[in-house]
Amino acid sequence: MAILNHSDAAFPVAATTPLLGRRPLDAGEFRRQGRQVVDFIADYYAGINDYPVPPAVAPGFLAGKLPATAPSTPEPDALTAGLRDVRELMLPGVTHWQIPRHFAHFSATASNVGALGEALAAGLNVNPFTWEASPAATELEVVVTDWLGKALHLPERLLFAGGGGGTLLGTSCEAMLCTIVAARDEMLAEIGEERIGDLVVYCSDQTHFSFQKAARIAGIRRGNCREIPTCRESGFVLTATALQAAVAADEAAGRVPLFLCATVGTTPTAAVDPLRELCAAVEGRGVWVHVDAAYAGAACVCPEFRHAIAGAEAVDSFSTNPHKWLLANMDCCALWVARPAALVAALGTDDDVILKDAAAAARPARGDHHHHAAVDYKDWQVALSRRFRALKLWLVLRCHGVDGLRAVVRSHVRMAAALERMVRADTRFEVPVPRQFALVCFRLRGGGAAAQLVGGDELTASNELNRRLLEAVNATGRAYVSSAVVGGMYVLRCAVGNSLTEERHVREAWSVVQGQAAAVLATAGAAADTARTKDHAAGDDHGADQPHAMTTTTTMGCRSGAWELRTVYRTLRSYAVYFLLGK
């Protein structure tokens, strides 16, 4: 007892130390503070157009404005002060993804119910890693992934209703990693774990870099990731012929083909790999076929785009990101697999007695003839803990309906089609690949004119001209676009997909591009003129030093006349190049 008494005296926590400030969870205070935050967000959206899209800041801009250490005690009304700092210090340094002039990336679409669903899930703050840990959260995820799969017209074998099943993860990279690990363990169980170094995975040179990252994490050797080249003539898609050749070469060398990542809507150009042909190319070889439809999978809510996943009935897994185009705020990646048991075998954990109790709790009650097997989603992912993402997606589907989501996708596609027509109407520009979904790729035309303006070979000069154009457009703060290099061509990307974007924003962005194109061409033309003037002047000086150079008055007069003619010629030529590029 003496020891216990001494301990009580030394650490009188519960007896004498009051909590500082209010309780961390208080219904009344939550109501007051929640209104503050909602008003702050609403005000942000109301004035979002006042911000430049990309911020004009440099690395370290924020660190110098904040204290070096966290406060020991909170200041009075700390939330109000914190929101003020967000507005004054942080928003000027944010890239505003929800601004309607953001066209650089495949959008992270937002909606009222998407944001409020996030808030609701955060407020409930459950951790549904097993069925028992939160039965409603688990079962809602089962229901909502089948809902979404049916809305996208996925093959039934990928849905719970057809023996497969879906889950909600954070990103497509997670989906890739989980499926590669499942495929790896299945294959190694057959050929022996010592052969992991022989496993080979396949993708195209247009596949998102996250695939190679996932493969490395899964233990695939860097040299065993086949990035198969694509070309402009095929629309930058992965062809079955090229895939077959790569697989055959690896088999001949004693390696083991393991996994194919096909893409529906590549990041550079939104190209669609031919699923049916690719599945046929690896049929019978034990290759796991995964479809990364992070962007364009959402378009399949519209019947007119379902051709993009033709042949999906033969794939092993399929993923898409509802946070990209289906109004489900970040983050939300839906993954479906034909054989959930493969995921569970690779990622499952059953050593902890606490987690094992979930299976006992999930046993059907006596007389229950409609029992569904319990799902422990911890066994479908890398982490154990997980978020209640299903609540947000369920609210979006309930409040917008599938028809509402179709209207969103069609609106963005319609605006992108209008932009493509604008680009084609300006003869200075070309559309090197046809528009896919709501992504338009374009560039200033190349050719000899660009080489004369910028220097170098035609392709290099054209790429440099377009790089300068991108830099100039984004520097205005009035539009934000991105770039890609495909088939050696530097192209500008304009992805229409923001929840707030209207056709007027697309027209304004194109006006910015046109204006900056004129400025870039004029600047390049002036620089070329200056360089040519210096070259001519150097040539004249060199001629004057020659032993037999004429220096009579008549000759000098001829030289003066020639100089004037060259000046007139250069002026006319610069205008000719300008109009040749399509002013």
XYZ file of C-alpha atoms in Angstrom:
583
model
C 0.000 0.000 0.000
C 2.864 2.355 0.731
C 4.064 2.018 -2.840
C 0.570 2.666 -4.136
C 0.172 5.688 -1.868
C 3.528 7.036 -2.996
C 2.468 6.583 -6.629
C -0.789 8.420 -6.003
C 1.067 11.327 -4.456
C 3.580 11.563 -7.245
C 1.043 11.377 -10.081
C -2.223 12.983 -8.917
C -3.640 13.072 -12.439
C -7.314 12.259 -12.058
C -7.704 13.668 -8.578
C -6.428 17.219 -8.909
C -5.510 18.038 -12.534
C -8.445 19.576 -14.440
C -8.736 19.284 -18.221
C -7.410 22.338 -19.993
C -10.199 24.121 -21.832
C -13.312 22.354 -23.056
C -13.739 18.654 -23.598
C -12.325 17.526 -26.980
C -15.760 16.191 -27.970
C -18.635 18.444 -26.972
C -21.912 18.489 -28.909
C -22.658 22.179 -28.344
C -19.153 23.336 -29.217
C -19.101 21.038 -32.230
C -22.282 22.653 -33.506
C -20.799 26.152 -33.136
C -17.426 25.293 -34.644
C -18.988 23.197 -37.377
C -20.972 26.204 -38.561
C -17.758 28.224 -38.671
C -16.039 25.651 -40.865
C -19.044 25.212 -43.174
C -19.329 28.988 -43.588
C -15.600 29.195 -44.296
C -15.799 26.548 -47.035
C -18.918 28.125 -48.544
C -17.220 31.535 -48.633
C -14.181 29.937 -50.275
C -16.275 28.487 -53.079
C -18.200 31.739 -53.485
C -14.956 33.628 -54.098
C -12.795 30.905 -55.625
C -12.492 32.711 -58.961
C -10.551 35.499 -57.269
C -7.533 33.223 -56.892
C -4.934 32.417 -59.543
C -5.120 28.715 -60.322
C -1.492 27.765 -59.593
C 0.014 29.815 -56.747
C 3.018 32.050 -57.313
C 5.067 30.728 -54.388
C 8.445 29.081 -53.871
C 9.379 26.101 -51.654
C 9.542 27.158 -47.999
C 7.068 30.026 -48.413
C 4.871 28.822 -45.531
C 7.404 27.554 -42.989
C 8.725 31.063 -42.311
C 5.236 32.337 -41.533
C 4.438 29.731 -38.872
C 5.995 29.207 -35.428
C 8.870 26.763 -35.153
C 7.086 24.761 -32.428
C 3.516 23.857 -31.626
C 1.748 25.983 -28.978
C 1.831 24.720 -25.400
C -1.653 26.029 -24.697
C -4.352 27.122 -27.117
C -5.000 30.783 -27.735
C -8.495 32.149 -27.077
C -10.918 31.056 -29.805
C -8.141 29.064 -31.461
C -10.337 27.734 -34.279
C -11.238 31.240 -35.436
C -7.561 32.201 -35.402
C -6.677 29.002 -37.243
C -9.244 29.646 -39.971
C -7.859 33.140 -40.357
C -4.394 31.678 -40.938
C -5.814 29.251 -43.476
C -7.375 32.142 -45.369
C -4.418 34.531 -45.166
C -1.400 32.216 -45.162
C -2.414 28.949 -46.803
C -5.003 29.673 -49.474
C -2.558 31.943 -51.352
C -0.248 28.919 -51.560
C -2.862 26.357 -52.591
C -3.268 25.023 -56.110
C -7.017 25.428 -56.353
C -8.201 22.102 -57.727
C -11.858 23.139 -57.621
C -11.414 26.408 -59.513
C -13.271 26.184 -62.845
C -10.149 27.177 -64.809
C -8.131 24.173 -63.610
C -7.590 21.963 -66.679
C -4.148 20.542 -65.897
C -5.109 17.244 -64.292
C -7.897 14.746 -64.379
C -10.103 16.495 -61.875
C -10.771 15.651 -58.264
C -14.475 16.402 -58.556
C -16.264 17.761 -55.525
C -19.887 17.992 -54.486
C -21.835 19.175 -51.479
C -22.804 15.654 -50.445
C -19.292 14.382 -51.185
C -17.809 16.887 -48.739
C -20.572 16.410 -46.190
C -20.260 12.639 -46.499
C -16.583 13.014 -45.635
C -17.539 15.120 -42.637
C -20.161 12.589 -41.566
C -17.689 9.708 -41.796
C -15.110 11.736 -39.856
C -17.693 12.559 -37.218
C -18.665 8.913 -36.722
C -14.945 8.050 -36.791
C -15.319 4.282 -37.093
C -12.602 1.867 -38.158
C -14.333 -0.918 -40.134
C -11.352 -3.248 -40.576
C -13.521 -6.280 -39.814
C -17.231 -6.942 -40.046
C -17.507 -6.926 -36.264
C -15.579 -3.658 -35.951
C -18.467 -1.947 -37.748
C -21.065 -4.211 -39.351
C -23.040 -1.406 -41.014
C -19.921 0.198 -42.511
C -18.739 -3.134 -43.921
C -22.092 -4.107 -45.359
C -22.686 -0.658 -46.840
C -19.377 -1.044 -48.702
C -20.537 -4.398 -50.067
C -23.802 -2.849 -51.230
C -22.358 0.368 -52.655
C -19.590 -1.325 -54.658
C -22.200 -3.555 -56.286
C -24.356 -0.462 -56.932
C -21.473 1.316 -58.625
C -20.372 -1.762 -60.546
C -23.860 -2.172 -61.977
C -24.019 1.531 -62.847
C -20.739 1.157 -64.779
C -22.049 -1.983 -66.471
C -19.185 -4.128 -65.176
C -19.310 -7.885 -65.783
C -21.307 -9.665 -63.106
C -18.360 -11.915 -62.223
C -16.627 -8.858 -60.703
C -19.541 -8.115 -58.360
C -20.548 -9.761 -55.085
C -23.760 -10.715 -56.848
C -21.705 -12.793 -59.300
C -19.119 -14.339 -56.989
C -16.575 -11.521 -57.138
C -16.593 -8.399 -55.026
C -15.547 -4.807 -54.568
C -13.816 -2.619 -52.018
C -13.019 1.072 -51.603
C -9.372 2.074 -51.293
C -7.569 5.409 -51.398
C -5.828 5.348 -54.786
C -5.295 3.330 -57.942
C -1.732 2.597 -56.841
C -3.144 0.725 -53.847
C -5.406 -1.253 -56.178
C -2.447 -2.150 -58.378
C -0.302 -3.174 -55.428
C -2.969 -5.380 -53.866
C -3.713 -7.190 -57.112
C -0.031 -7.656 -58.013
C 0.569 -9.192 -54.578
C -2.420 -11.513 -55.023
C -1.195 -12.595 -58.467
C 2.371 -13.007 -57.166
C 1.406 -15.270 -54.285
C -0.842 -17.400 -56.498
C 1.953 -17.895 -59.009
C 4.666 -18.567 -56.428
C 2.472 -21.160 -54.749
C 2.578 -22.996 -58.065
C 6.207 -22.524 -59.159
C 7.997 -22.015 -55.825
C 8.869 -18.882 -53.863
C 12.523 -19.062 -54.875
C 11.488 -18.021 -58.415
C 10.196 -14.580 -57.472
C 13.073 -13.096 -59.474
C 11.659 -14.655 -62.649
C 8.265 -12.926 -62.427
C 7.554 -10.369 -65.146
C 4.834 -7.698 -65.330
C 3.646 -5.853 -68.441
C 2.308 -2.405 -69.271
C 2.643 0.164 -72.042
C 4.808 3.251 -72.173
C 1.580 5.211 -71.550
C 0.709 3.395 -68.304
C 0.768 5.571 -65.205
C 4.095 5.471 -63.374
C 2.335 4.286 -60.216
C 2.190 0.812 -61.745
C 5.962 0.467 -61.735
C 6.025 1.790 -58.182
C 3.491 -0.821 -57.098
C 5.441 -3.574 -58.884
C 8.674 -2.623 -57.115
C 6.936 -2.630 -53.720
C 5.555 -6.083 -54.532
C 9.106 -7.383 -55.088
C 9.215 -7.427 -58.888
C 12.696 -6.695 -60.174
C 13.068 -3.354 -61.935
C 14.376 -5.112 -65.012
C 11.303 -7.338 -65.137
C 8.781 -4.581 -65.717
C 8.100 -4.547 -69.461
C 7.110 -1.094 -70.674
C 5.920 -1.911 -74.187
C 6.232 0.939 -76.723
C 3.165 2.443 -78.382
C 2.927 4.684 -81.443
C 0.873 7.492 -82.899
C -0.425 5.301 -85.706
C -2.171 2.995 -83.213
C -3.450 5.859 -81.083
C -0.871 5.160 -78.351
C -2.681 2.006 -77.214
C -1.036 -1.253 -76.212
C -1.489 -3.696 -79.074
C -2.028 -7.418 -78.684
C 0.742 -8.124 -81.194
C 3.333 -6.203 -79.186
C 2.172 -7.831 -75.948
C 2.351 -11.322 -77.434
C 5.885 -10.704 -78.662
C 7.030 -9.499 -75.234
C 5.435 -12.422 -73.416
C 6.846 -14.965 -75.876
C 10.344 -13.528 -75.499
C 10.169 -13.805 -71.715
C 8.872 -17.356 -71.843
C 11.660 -18.322 -74.227
C 14.177 -16.870 -71.742
C 12.749 -18.933 -68.884
C 10.977 -16.064 -67.176
C 7.392 -16.217 -65.884
C 4.760 -13.783 -67.214
C 2.714 -12.707 -64.189
C 0.618 -9.574 -64.589
C -0.730 -7.211 -67.236
C -1.948 -3.713 -66.459
C -4.230 -2.454 -69.235
C -5.472 1.127 -69.124
C -8.819 2.656 -69.984
C -8.021 6.350 -70.289
C -4.245 6.825 -70.118
C -2.944 9.941 -68.399
C -1.169 11.503 -71.428
C -3.927 11.144 -74.044
C -6.801 9.124 -72.479
C -6.065 6.238 -74.849
C -8.068 3.049 -74.339
C -6.224 -0.258 -74.477
C -8.197 -2.991 -76.316
C -9.190 -5.270 -73.428
C -10.650 -8.132 -75.434
C -7.596 -8.463 -77.682
C -5.140 -8.150 -74.800
C -6.937 -10.788 -72.728
C -6.891 -13.121 -75.726
C -3.159 -12.525 -76.173
C -2.339 -13.905 -72.706
C -5.138 -16.459 -72.407
C -3.977 -19.762 -70.978
C -0.701 -18.358 -69.658
C -1.849 -17.680 -66.096
C -1.354 -13.915 -66.460
C -3.481 -11.777 -64.126
C -5.139 -9.001 -66.157
C -5.900 -5.805 -64.264
C -7.676 -2.784 -65.748
C -6.634 0.635 -64.510
C -9.624 2.816 -65.412
C -8.853 5.459 -62.804
C -10.090 8.288 -65.028
C -12.265 6.971 -67.831
C -13.951 4.131 -65.996
C -16.431 6.684 -64.653
C -17.553 7.475 -68.197
C -19.094 4.006 -68.397
C -22.103 5.293 -66.470
C -23.088 6.568 -69.939
C -24.152 3.805 -72.357
C -22.375 5.557 -75.227
C -18.989 4.992 -73.553
C -19.374 1.388 -72.459
C -17.532 0.203 -75.552
C -14.365 1.359 -73.733
C -14.523 -1.711 -71.476
C -15.560 -4.235 -74.113
C -13.915 -7.520 -73.190
C -13.830 -6.793 -69.443
C -15.618 -10.076 -68.780
C -12.228 -11.804 -69.113
C -10.229 -9.576 -66.724
C -9.266 -10.499 -63.174
C -9.641 -7.061 -61.602
C -10.822 -3.554 -62.431
C -10.401 -0.234 -60.657
C -11.669 3.308 -61.123
C -11.606 6.474 -59.024
C -15.029 7.952 -58.214
C -13.184 10.954 -56.786
C -11.997 11.825 -60.293
C -15.309 12.170 -62.118
C -18.213 10.939 -59.991
C -18.460 13.713 -57.371
C -17.042 11.615 -54.507
C -14.518 13.928 -52.856
C -10.965 12.701 -52.282
C -10.156 9.966 -51.709
C -12.099 7.084 -53.212
C -10.840 4.279 -55.468
C -13.153 1.374 -56.219
C -11.520 -1.998 -56.878
C -13.391 -5.105 -58.044
C -11.879 -8.604 -58.248
C -13.266 -11.760 -59.810
C -11.757 -13.958 -57.099
C -11.710 -12.236 -53.693
C -10.155 -15.353 -52.181
C -6.915 -14.527 -54.006
C -6.721 -11.158 -52.225
C -7.539 -12.720 -48.864
C -4.933 -15.450 -49.317
C -2.213 -12.873 -50.004
C -3.248 -10.074 -47.656
C -5.260 -11.805 -44.940
C -4.316 -11.852 -41.265
C -5.864 -14.276 -38.779
C -3.294 -14.530 -35.987
C -4.905 -12.089 -33.548
C -7.579 -13.576 -31.286
C -9.386 -10.223 -31.199
C -9.731 -10.225 -34.985
C -10.721 -13.904 -35.041
C -13.763 -13.084 -32.911
C -15.285 -11.377 -35.939
C -15.858 -14.745 -37.584
C -17.681 -16.047 -34.520
C -19.831 -12.940 -34.320
C -20.741 -13.271 -37.980
C -22.209 -16.785 -37.640
C -25.836 -16.823 -38.703
C -28.473 -16.927 -36.024
C -30.491 -20.144 -35.701
C -33.160 -20.236 -38.356
C -31.464 -17.532 -40.526
C -31.745 -18.835 -44.076
C -30.655 -15.587 -45.770
C -27.209 -15.258 -44.234
C -24.431 -13.607 -46.254
C -20.809 -14.388 -45.472
C -19.117 -11.661 -43.431
C -16.416 -9.650 -45.178
C -13.315 -8.556 -43.285
C -11.982 -5.780 -45.478
C -8.646 -5.700 -43.663
C -7.854 -8.784 -45.762
C -8.466 -6.921 -49.039
C -5.829 -4.218 -48.529
C -2.323 -3.522 -47.238
C -3.248 -1.606 -44.082
C -5.400 -2.922 -41.256
C -7.148 0.323 -40.367
C -9.435 1.852 -42.966
C -11.848 4.721 -43.533
C -15.624 4.649 -43.889
C -15.516 5.705 -47.555
C -18.706 3.862 -48.432
C -20.818 6.422 -46.577
C -19.662 9.250 -48.840
C -20.120 7.277 -52.057
C -23.531 6.017 -50.937
C -24.688 9.587 -50.262
C -23.453 10.721 -53.686
C -25.332 7.912 -55.422
C -28.469 8.567 -53.387
C -28.477 12.332 -53.771
C -27.433 12.550 -57.446
C -28.562 9.215 -58.824
C -26.979 7.474 -61.781
C -28.774 9.861 -64.146
C -27.224 12.817 -62.348
C -23.745 11.332 -62.702
C -24.363 10.724 -66.400
C -25.313 14.379 -66.783
C -22.012 15.452 -65.171
C -19.913 13.274 -67.476
C -21.823 14.291 -70.602
C -21.536 17.974 -69.734
C -17.755 17.747 -69.478
C -17.476 15.726 -72.683
C -19.633 18.278 -74.499
C -17.394 21.143 -73.337
C -14.267 19.253 -74.363
C -15.746 18.624 -77.821
C -16.389 22.363 -78.152
C -12.781 23.062 -77.184
C -11.511 20.581 -79.761
C -13.485 22.428 -82.445
C -11.958 25.741 -81.333
C -8.456 24.308 -81.554
C -9.023 22.850 -85.011
C -10.412 26.182 -86.223
C -7.115 27.946 -85.426
C -4.633 26.924 -88.103
C -1.661 27.709 -85.876
C -2.539 24.612 -83.853
C -2.983 20.911 -84.426
C -4.756 18.165 -82.511
C -2.172 15.347 -82.703
C -4.510 12.742 -81.207
C -8.303 12.830 -81.401
C -10.118 13.913 -78.251
C -10.939 11.048 -75.921
C -13.689 11.555 -73.332
C -13.089 15.056 -71.905
C -9.347 15.375 -72.598
C -8.097 17.538 -75.469
C -4.422 17.404 -76.488
C -3.111 20.126 -78.800
C 0.078 21.876 -79.837
C 1.405 24.694 -81.966
C 2.247 23.330 -85.377
C 5.852 22.411 -86.011
C 7.671 22.264 -89.312
C 10.385 24.414 -90.768
C 8.775 27.631 -89.578
C 9.230 26.602 -85.929
C 12.844 25.617 -86.588
C 13.507 29.034 -88.126
C 11.988 30.752 -85.109
C 13.554 28.676 -82.335
C 16.454 26.842 -83.948
C 17.388 23.180 -84.015
C 15.648 20.398 -85.893
C 11.935 20.694 -86.577
C 10.670 18.420 -83.777
C 12.997 19.843 -81.124
C 12.109 23.393 -82.139
C 8.393 22.652 -82.125
C 8.616 21.046 -78.705
C 10.473 24.058 -77.330
C 7.885 26.416 -78.762
C 5.098 24.463 -77.061
C 7.014 24.292 -73.796
C 7.249 28.075 -73.834
C 3.540 28.298 -74.575
C 2.634 26.132 -71.581
C 4.839 28.199 -69.317
C 3.297 31.439 -70.583
C -0.302 30.225 -70.208
C 0.159 29.014 -66.639
C 2.056 32.169 -65.661
C -1.082 34.232 -66.329
C -2.916 32.554 -63.451
C -6.055 32.699 -65.593
C -5.846 29.098 -66.820
C -3.944 26.008 -65.786
C -3.036 23.311 -68.311
C -0.406 20.578 -68.343
C 1.789 18.752 -70.825
C 2.820 15.291 -71.928
C 5.401 13.894 -74.321
C 3.969 11.194 -76.593
C 5.728 9.776 -79.607
C 8.447 12.388 -79.081
C 5.888 15.214 -79.354
C 5.416 17.771 -76.598
C 1.650 18.323 -76.325
C -0.483 20.494 -74.108
C -3.280 18.757 -72.182
C -6.595 20.329 -71.292
C -8.790 18.068 -69.158
C -12.333 19.346 -68.664
C -13.878 17.833 -65.569
C -14.230 20.310 -62.742
C -17.545 20.472 -60.916
C -17.689 24.274 -61.337
C -16.498 24.489 -64.949
C -18.899 25.978 -67.486
C -18.470 26.487 -71.222
C -17.536 30.135 -70.687
C -14.536 29.026 -68.638
C -13.410 26.781 -71.477
C -13.744 29.637 -73.981
C -11.837 31.992 -71.675
C -9.037 29.441 -71.243
C -8.758 28.994 -74.995
C -8.607 32.775 -75.404
C -5.695 32.826 -72.954
C -3.924 30.113 -74.954
C -4.433 32.011 -78.212
C -3.165 35.257 -76.757
C -0.082 33.665 -75.241
C 0.591 31.780 -78.480
C 0.706 35.095 -80.350
C 3.103 36.505 -77.744
C 5.356 33.426 -77.796
C 5.527 33.436 -81.597
C 6.255 37.166 -81.695
C 9.003 36.866 -79.080
C 10.573 33.900 -80.850
C 10.390 35.758 -84.176
C 12.056 38.846 -82.714
C 14.820 36.743 -81.194
C 15.380 35.006 -84.522
C 15.595 38.386 -86.290
C 18.137 39.660 -83.788
C 20.267 36.556 -84.224
C 20.159 36.845 -88.006
C 21.060 40.532 -87.821
C 24.125 39.717 -85.745
C 25.095 36.972 -88.181
C 24.840 39.351 -91.151
C 26.772 42.047 -89.329
C 29.525 39.579 -88.495
C 29.629 38.513 -92.142
C 29.946 42.128 -93.312
C 32.783 42.820 -90.884
C 34.528 39.672 -92.036
C 34.229 40.787 -95.686
C 35.712 44.205 -94.935
C 38.825 42.522 -93.605
C 39.455 40.580 -96.794
C 42.480 41.722 -98.907
C 40.465 42.213 -102.078
C 37.415 43.856 -100.522
C 36.030 46.791 -102.511
C 35.888 50.010 -100.546
C 34.978 52.550 -103.203
C 32.073 54.906 -102.772
C 30.130 52.966 -105.354
C 30.734 49.698 -103.540
C 29.777 51.198 -100.231
C 26.594 52.456 -101.775
C 25.843 48.944 -103.009
C 26.506 47.564 -99.544
C 24.155 50.096 -98.010
C 21.443 49.170 -100.503
C 21.944 45.482 -99.823
C 21.578 46.117 -96.068
C 18.283 47.885 -96.646
C 17.052 45.042 -98.848
C 17.994 42.477 -96.209
C 16.121 44.471 -93.554
C 13.006 44.586 -95.707
C 13.405 40.872 -96.457
C 13.710 39.942 -92.781
C 10.646 41.983 -91.882
C 8.549 40.417 -94.610
C 9.847 36.970 -93.734
C 8.907 37.315 -90.053
C 5.382 38.282 -91.030
C 5.248 35.399 -93.507
C 6.273 32.905 -90.818
C 3.758 34.419 -88.424
C 0.922 34.019 -90.890
C 2.203 30.628 -92.005
C 1.683 29.445 -88.442
C -1.864 30.663 -88.735
C -2.403 34.071 -87.164
